[in-house]
mmCIF file of C-alpha atoms in Angstrom:
data_model
loop_
_atom_site.group_PDB
_atom_site.id
_atom_site.type_symbol
_atom_site.label_atom_id
_atom_site.label_comp_id
_atom_site.label_asym_id
_atom_site.label_seq_id
_atom_site.Cartn_x
_atom_site.Cartn_y
_atom_site.Cartn_z
ATOM 1 C CA MET J 1173 297.959 220.564 65.534
ATOM 2 C CA LEU J 1174 297.764 217.988 62.734
ATOM 3 C CA ASN J 1175 295.537 219.173 59.878
ATOM 4 C CA ILE J 1176 293.943 216.173 58.165
ATOM 5 C CA ALA J 1177 292.346 215.932 54.727
ATOM 6 C CA VAL J 1178 290.016 213.124 53.681
ATOM 7 C CA THR J 1179 289.655 212.212 50.027
ATOM 8 C CA GLY J 1180 286.692 210.380 48.522
ATOM 9 C CA ALA J 1181 284.688 212.474 50.976
ATOM 10 C CA ALA J 1182 281.259 211.725 49.509
ATOM 11 C CA GLY J 1183 281.640 207.940 49.611
ATOM 12 C CA ARG J 1184 280.538 205.697 52.458
ATOM 13 C CA MET J 1185 284.070 205.314 53.763
ATOM 14 C CA GLY J 1186 284.858 208.982 53.194
ATOM 15 C CA ARG J 1187 281.915 210.104 55.295
ATOM 16 C CA THR J 1188 282.900 207.663 58.026
ATOM 17 C CA LEU J 1189 286.465 208.990 58.004
ATOM 18 C CA ILE J 1190 285.203 212.568 58.329
ATOM 19 C CA GLU J 1191 283.206 211.520 61.381
ATOM 20 C CA ALA J 1192 286.131 209.605 62.902
ATOM 21 C CA VAL J 1193 288.515 212.553 62.554
ATOM 22 C CA HIS J 1194 285.961 215.014 63.927
ATOM 23 C CA ARG J 1195 285.044 212.808 66.888
ATOM 24 C CA SER J 1196 288.642 211.893 67.767
ATOM 25 C CA GLU J 1197 289.430 212.425 71.438
ATOM 26 C CA ASN J 1198 292.823 213.800 70.434
ATOM 27 C CA GLU J 1199 292.395 217.563 70.336
ATOM 28 C CA GLN J 1200 295.556 217.870 68.233
ATOM 29 C CA LEU J 1201 293.807 216.298 65.228
ATOM 30 C CA ARG J 1202 291.691 218.573 63.063
ATOM 31 C CA LEU J 1203 289.686 217.982 59.890
ATOM 32 C CA SER J 1204 290.938 220.762 57.636
ATOM 33 C CA ALA J 1205 289.900 219.583 54.161
ATOM 34 C CA ALA J 1206 287.634 217.173 52.304
ATOM 35 C CA VAL J 1207 288.170 216.229 48.661
ATOM 36 C CA GLN J 1208 285.792 214.709 46.139
ATOM 37 C CA ARG J 1209 286.302 213.950 42.439
ATOM 38 C CA GLU J 1210 285.948 216.799 39.985
ATOM 39 C CA GLY J 1211 282.453 217.183 38.551
ATOM 40 C CA SER J 1212 280.677 215.980 41.670
ATOM 41 C CA SER J 1213 277.523 217.896 42.552
ATOM 42 C CA LEU J 1214 278.771 217.986 46.159
ATOM 43 C CA ILE J 1215 281.717 220.301 45.478
ATOM 44 C CA GLY J 1216 281.316 223.285 47.797
ATOM 45 C CA ALA J 1217 279.071 221.445 50.253
ATOM 46 C CA ASP J 1218 280.062 221.376 53.911
ATOM 47 C CA ALA J 1219 281.863 218.135 54.842
ATOM 48 C CA GLY J 1220 280.250 218.012 58.272
ATOM 49 C CA GLU J 1221 276.734 218.338 56.915
ATOM 50 C CA LEU J 1222 277.499 215.616 54.344
ATOM 51 C CA ALA J 1223 278.620 213.275 57.142
ATOM 52 C CA GLY J 1224 275.606 214.093 59.318
ATOM 53 C CA LEU J 1225 277.652 216.030 61.878
ATOM 54 C CA GLY J 1226 276.302 219.508 61.325
ATOM 55 C CA ARG J 1227 278.204 222.373 59.784
ATOM 56 C CA LEU J 1228 281.992 222.212 60.325
ATOM 57 C CA GLY J 1229 283.074 225.011 58.012
ATOM 58 C CA VAL J 1230 285.074 222.616 55.822
ATOM 59 C CA PRO J 1231 283.916 222.912 52.200
ATOM 60 C CA ILE J 1232 284.436 219.973 49.834
ATOM 61 C CA VAL J 1233 286.953 220.740 47.081
ATOM 62 C CA ALA J 1234 287.821 218.939 43.849
ATOM 63 C CA ASP J 1235 291.601 219.203 43.931
ATOM 64 C CA LEU J 1236 294.235 218.528 46.579
ATOM 65 C CA ALA J 1237 295.966 221.713 45.460
ATOM 66 C CA ASP J 1238 292.978 223.640 46.847
ATOM 67 C CA ALA J 1239 293.173 221.914 50.234
ATOM 68 C CA GLU J 1240 295.266 222.916 53.226
ATOM 69 C CA PHE J 1241 296.500 219.894 55.149
ATOM 70 C CA ASP J 1242 299.471 218.154 56.724
ATOM 71 C CA LEU J 1243 298.260 214.574 56.259
ATOM 72 C CA LEU J 1244 295.905 212.896 53.803
ATOM 73 C CA ILE J 1245 293.769 209.832 54.542
ATOM 74 C CA ASP J 1246 292.939 207.995 51.315
ATOM 75 C CA PHE J 1247 290.448 205.113 51.001
ATOM 76 C CA THR J 1248 289.510 205.531 47.335
ATOM 77 C CA LEU J 1249 290.454 203.527 44.231
ATOM 78 C CA VAL J 1250 293.817 202.491 42.827
ATOM 79 C CA GLU J 1251 294.346 205.186 40.191
ATOM 80 C CA PRO J 1252 293.155 208.145 42.303
ATOM 81 C CA SER J 1253 295.257 206.862 45.207
ATOM 82 C CA LEU J 1254 298.371 206.757 43.046
ATOM 83 C CA ARG J 1255 297.751 210.327 41.886
ATOM 84 C CA ASN J 1256 297.257 211.422 45.479
ATOM 85 C CA LEU J 1257 300.445 209.608 46.445
ATOM 86 C CA GLU J 1258 302.376 211.529 43.818
ATOM 87 C CA TYR J 1259 300.934 214.841 45.028
ATOM 88 C CA CYS J 1260 301.809 214.111 48.654
ATOM 89 C CA ARG J 1261 305.311 212.993 47.714
ATOM 90 C CA ASN J 1262 305.917 216.144 45.676
ATOM 91 C CA ASN J 1263 304.501 218.440 48.356
ATOM 92 C CA ASP J 1264 305.916 216.866 51.525
ATOM 93 C CA LYS J 1265 302.580 215.685 52.939
ATOM 94 C CA ARG J 1266 302.089 212.713 55.229
ATOM 95 C CA LEU J 1267 299.787 209.975 53.963
ATOM 96 C CA VAL J 1268 297.634 207.111 55.251
ATOM 97 C CA ILE J 1269 296.482 204.714 52.506
ATOM 98 C CA GLY J 1270 293.663 202.234 53.099
ATOM 99 C CA THR J 1271 292.898 201.615 49.422
ATOM 100 C CA THR J 1272 293.181 197.999 48.230
ATOM 101 C CA GLY J 1273 293.607 196.340 44.841
ATOM 102 C CA PHE J 1274 297.154 197.487 43.990
ATOM 103 C CA ASP J 1275 299.337 195.181 41.909
ATOM 104 C CA GLU J 1276 302.946 194.456 42.843
ATOM 105 C CA ARG J 1277 304.366 197.231 40.670
ATOM 106 C CA GLN J 1278 302.005 199.756 42.227
ATOM 107 C CA LYS J 1279 302.906 198.566 45.722
ATOM 108 C CA ASP J 1280 306.551 199.144 44.837
ATOM 109 C CA THR J 1281 305.652 202.711 43.847
ATOM 110 C CA ILE J 1282 304.089 203.248 47.278
ATOM 111 C CA SER J 1283 307.130 201.757 48.985
ATOM 112 C CA GLU J 1284 309.447 204.051 47.032
ATOM 113 C CA ALA J 1285 307.478 207.101 48.156
ATOM 114 C CA GLY J 1286 308.310 206.143 51.730
ATOM 115 C CA LYS J 1287 311.868 207.264 51.061
ATOM 116 C CA ASP J 1288 310.618 210.849 50.834
ATOM 117 C CA ILE J 1289 307.550 211.109 53.107
ATOM 118 C CA PRO J 1290 306.121 209.325 56.150
ATOM 119 C CA LEU J 1291 303.291 207.046 55.029
ATOM 120 C CA VAL J 1292 301.237 204.180 56.414
ATOM 121 C CA PHE J 1293 299.873 201.658 53.924
ATOM 122 C CA ALA J 1294 297.816 198.701 55.142
ATOM 123 C CA ALA J 1295 295.378 196.291 53.551
ATOM 124 C CA ASN J 1296 293.229 196.595 56.666
ATOM 125 C CA MET J 1297 293.277 199.419 59.233
ATOM 126 C CA SER J 1298 291.264 197.568 61.875
ATOM 127 C CA VAL J 1299 293.129 197.183 65.166
ATOM 128 C CA GLY J 1300 291.482 193.799 65.718
ATOM 129 C CA MET J 1301 292.433 192.492 62.294
ATOM 130 C CA ASN J 1302 296.023 193.587 62.726
ATOM 131 C CA LEU J 1303 296.152 191.681 65.986
ATOM 132 C CA CYS J 1304 294.856 188.695 63.987
ATOM 133 C CA PHE J 1305 297.735 189.122 61.527
ATOM 134 C CA HIS J 1306 300.116 188.995 64.477
ATOM 135 C CA MET J 1307 298.535 185.852 65.986
ATOM 136 C CA LEU J 1308 298.260 184.164 62.598
ATOM 137 C CA LYS J 1309 302.034 183.970 62.242
ATOM 138 C CA GLN J 1310 302.328 181.768 65.334
ATOM 139 C CA MET J 1311 299.280 179.705 64.385
ATOM 140 C CA SER J 1312 300.760 179.038 60.958
ATOM 141 C CA GLU J 1313 304.109 177.973 62.374
ATOM 142 C CA VAL J 1314 302.444 175.511 64.770
ATOM 143 C CA LEU J 1315 299.562 174.197 62.644
ATOM 144 C CA GLY J 1316 300.392 174.925 59.039
ATOM 145 C CA ALA J 1317 302.629 172.019 58.071
ATOM 146 C CA ASP J 1318 299.971 169.437 59.020
ATOM 147 C CA SER J 1319 296.851 171.332 57.900
ATOM 148 C CA ASP J 1320 294.866 172.171 54.816
ATOM 149 C CA ILE J 1321 294.636 175.974 54.873
ATOM 150 C CA GLU J 1322 291.696 177.894 53.453
ATOM 151 C CA ILE J 1323 290.894 181.621 53.613
ATOM 152 C CA ILE J 1324 287.229 182.589 53.311
ATOM 153 C CA GLU J 1325 286.178 186.212 52.921
ATOM 154 C CA THR J 1326 282.786 187.921 52.543
ATOM 155 C CA HIS J 1327 282.124 191.537 51.543
ATOM 156 C CA HIS J 1328 279.263 193.702 50.330
ATOM 157 C CA ARG J 1329 278.091 193.561 46.729
ATOM 158 C CA HIS J 1330 279.875 196.818 45.795
ATOM 159 C CA LYS J 1331 283.433 195.698 46.594
ATOM 160 C CA LEU J 1332 285.480 195.606 43.394
ATOM 161 C CA ASP J 1333 288.717 193.722 44.131
ATOM 162 C CA SER J 1334 288.661 189.987 44.720
ATOM 163 C CA PRO J 1335 290.011 188.382 46.828
ATOM 164 C CA SER J 1336 290.057 191.293 49.232
ATOM 165 C CA GLY J 1337 293.338 192.959 50.103
ATOM 166 C CA THR J 1338 292.895 191.675 53.646
ATOM 167 C CA ALA J 1339 292.433 188.072 52.466
ATOM 168 C CA LEU J 1340 295.573 188.337 50.370
ATOM 169 C CA ARG J 1341 297.487 189.748 53.323
ATOM 170 C CA LEU J 1342 296.291 186.842 55.466
ATOM 171 C CA GLY J 1343 297.575 184.518 52.767
ATOM 172 C CA GLU J 1344 300.926 186.294 52.678
ATOM 173 C CA VAL J 1345 301.316 185.959 56.457
ATOM 174 C CA VAL J 1346 300.603 182.225 56.279
ATOM 175 C CA ALA J 1347 302.850 181.653 53.269
ATOM 176 C CA ASP J 1348 305.751 183.649 54.727
ATOM 177 C CA SER J 1349 305.483 181.781 58.026
ATOM 178 C CA LEU J 1350 305.700 178.454 56.188
ATOM 179 C CA GLY J 1351 308.441 179.478 53.762
ATOM 180 C CA ARG J 1352 306.123 179.347 50.756
ATOM 181 C CA ASP J 1353 305.561 181.760 47.870
ATOM 182 C CA LEU J 1354 301.911 182.787 47.771
ATOM 183 C CA ASN J 1355 302.144 183.457 44.036
ATOM 184 C CA GLU J 1356 302.944 179.777 43.543
ATOM 185 C CA CYS J 1357 300.768 178.072 46.161
ATOM 186 C CA ALA J 1358 297.523 180.101 46.071
ATOM 187 C CA VAL J 1359 294.374 178.503 44.633
ATOM 188 C CA TYR J 1360 291.625 181.032 43.878
ATOM 189 C CA GLY J 1361 288.834 178.806 42.649
ATOM 190 C CA ARG J 1362 287.808 175.187 42.183
ATOM 191 C CA GLU J 1363 285.406 173.756 39.668
ATOM 192 C CA GLY J 1364 284.678 170.329 38.280
ATOM 193 C CA VAL J 1365 286.746 167.189 38.836
ATOM 194 C CA SER J 1366 290.371 167.696 39.819
ATOM 195 C CA GLU J 1367 293.212 166.022 41.665
ATOM 196 C CA PRO J 1368 293.001 165.589 45.457
ATOM 197 C CA ARG J 1369 293.906 168.694 47.411
ATOM 198 C CA ASP J 1370 297.610 169.501 47.665
ATOM 199 C CA ARG J 1371 298.406 170.273 51.320
ATOM 200 C CA ASN J 1372 301.012 172.833 50.269
ATOM 201 C CA THR J 1373 298.389 175.053 48.633
ATOM 202 C CA ILE J 1374 296.496 177.909 50.299
ATOM 203 C CA GLY J 1375 292.914 178.171 49.112
ATOM 204 C CA PHE J 1376 290.793 181.301 48.809
ATOM 205 C CA ALA J 1377 286.997 181.505 48.720
ATOM 206 C CA THR J 1378 285.290 184.825 47.946
ATOM 207 C CA VAL J 1379 281.684 185.817 48.655
ATOM 208 C CA ARG J 1380 280.047 189.096 47.548
ATOM 209 C CA ALA J 1381 276.586 189.700 48.969
ATOM 210 C CA GLY J 1382 274.345 192.330 50.496
ATOM 211 C CA ASP J 1383 275.892 194.933 52.796
ATOM 212 C CA VAL J 1384 278.479 192.817 54.637
ATOM 213 C CA VAL J 1385 281.238 195.154 55.816
ATOM 214 C CA GLY J 1386 283.907 192.471 55.961
ATOM 215 C CA ASP J 1387 284.246 188.919 57.335
ATOM 216 C CA HIS J 1388 287.486 186.916 57.148
ATOM 217 C CA THR J 1389 288.281 183.403 58.353
ATOM 218 C CA VAL J 1390 291.515 181.429 58.142
ATOM 219 C CA LEU J 1391 290.798 177.701 58.457
ATOM 220 C CA PHE J 1392 293.432 175.146 59.505
ATOM 221 C CA ALA J 1393 291.955 171.665 58.976
ATOM 222 C CA SER J 1394 293.828 168.468 59.833
ATOM 223 C CA GLU J 1395 292.857 164.894 60.640
ATOM 224 C CA GLY J 1396 290.609 165.039 63.689
ATOM 225 C CA GLU J 1397 290.465 168.780 64.361
ATOM 226 C CA ARG J 1398 289.815 172.183 62.831
ATOM 227 C CA VAL J 1399 291.064 175.546 64.077
ATOM 228 C CA GLU J 1400 289.611 178.807 62.765
ATOM 229 C CA LEU J 1401 290.728 182.395 63.198
ATOM 230 C CA THR J 1402 287.846 184.743 62.373
ATOM 231 C CA HIS J 1403 287.432 188.500 62.283
ATOM 232 C CA LYS J 1404 284.090 190.162 61.553
ATOM 233 C CA ALA J 1405 283.712 193.880 60.987
ATOM 234 C CA SER J 1406 280.210 195.205 61.604
ATOM 235 C CA SER J 1407 280.937 198.873 60.883
ATOM 236 C CA ARG J 1408 283.275 200.872 58.655
ATOM 237 C CA MET J 1409 284.055 202.926 61.734
ATOM 238 C CA THR J 1410 286.484 200.231 62.886
ATOM 239 C CA PHE J 1411 288.643 200.939 59.811
ATOM 240 C CA ALA J 1412 288.218 204.699 60.144
ATOM 241 C CA LYS J 1413 289.306 204.695 63.785
ATOM 242 C CA GLY J 1414 292.350 202.641 62.832
ATOM 243 C CA ALA J 1415 293.225 205.155 60.118
ATOM 244 C CA VAL J 1416 292.927 208.044 62.576
ATOM 245 C CA ARG J 1417 295.151 206.156 65.006
ATOM 246 C CA ALA J 1418 297.675 205.693 62.188
ATOM 247 C CA ALA J 1419 297.502 209.409 61.374
ATOM 248 C CA GLN J 1420 298.168 210.336 64.992
ATOM 249 C CA TRP J 1421 301.143 207.938 65.154
ATOM 250 C CA LEU J 1422 302.520 209.147 61.822
ATOM 251 C CA GLN J 1423 302.681 212.727 63.103
ATOM 252 C CA ASP J 1424 305.899 211.951 64.977
ATOM 253 C CA GLN J 1425 307.581 209.735 62.372
ATOM 254 C CA SER J 1426 310.330 210.522 59.899
ATOM 255 C CA ALA J 1427 310.077 209.541 56.228
ATOM 256 C CA GLY J 1428 309.391 205.837 55.902
ATOM 257 C CA TYR J 1429 307.091 203.109 54.622
ATOM 258 C CA TYR J 1430 305.034 201.799 57.548
ATOM 259 C CA ASP J 1431 302.004 199.598 58.141
ATOM 260 C CA MET J 1432 299.606 199.007 61.021
ATOM 261 C CA GLN J 1433 301.957 196.517 62.656
ATOM 262 C CA ASP J 1434 304.319 199.461 63.163
ATOM 263 C CA VAL J 1435 301.515 201.729 64.381
ATOM 264 C CA LEU J 1436 300.384 199.190 66.993
ATOM 265 C CA GLY J 1437 303.885 198.150 68.080
ATOM 266 C CA LEU J 1438 303.390 194.573 66.867
ATOM 267 C CA ARG J 1439 306.383 194.421 64.568
ATOM 268 C CA ASP J 1440 308.617 191.439 65.435
#
């Protein structure tokens, strides 16, 4: 039995994760704890009732130290995620991180923790999107040298980081495939009169509007044709199911720093 805790339990993603764990067809997975920030009026409430599932007998707590679990699923914010990472590392707990917005130093901290505990960290937990990452490598190698490459992403009005972690990961896949450094070739905005487009750049366009869960398109445009790779998420459940799949896979892994390419067996 793998006892799973969900943090950020009262948020939209937290409630979806609670549902995904509870409804998993794997009987070896069990929701054992739900965590919400200290001071929340929902502390003590039943996690199942909060998620619309009926009473599960799992009260929401304010501190990981008060939760019994083997693995934590964390889709919160950068600073809380780093604190949760430290707790899991110090207490030998497995960890699935779906939080985005980390800088390079913080990503290094996550990678270092993989020396001590098994963890999965991915910018996007969707199975479909991770298949897109895999296909994008080949598309970039075939089309990239002769194309202008643009990445367009749309998310709901509440999303804080921009571009999204998924858009940046798409950019990294393209850049790595073409032997470029994304830090040097990325263009994050255009305004006014400028020089003609440099083909070696990778452009990003960001849209924040309404309740869009997440749309991403990579555009390869050359003389005479345009090829687009698009993924559209219509429900947060797609990310939650991916996280539960990662949790199940992580149960049998030794300490290490993994991502969804490892979980899905897509690693080259």
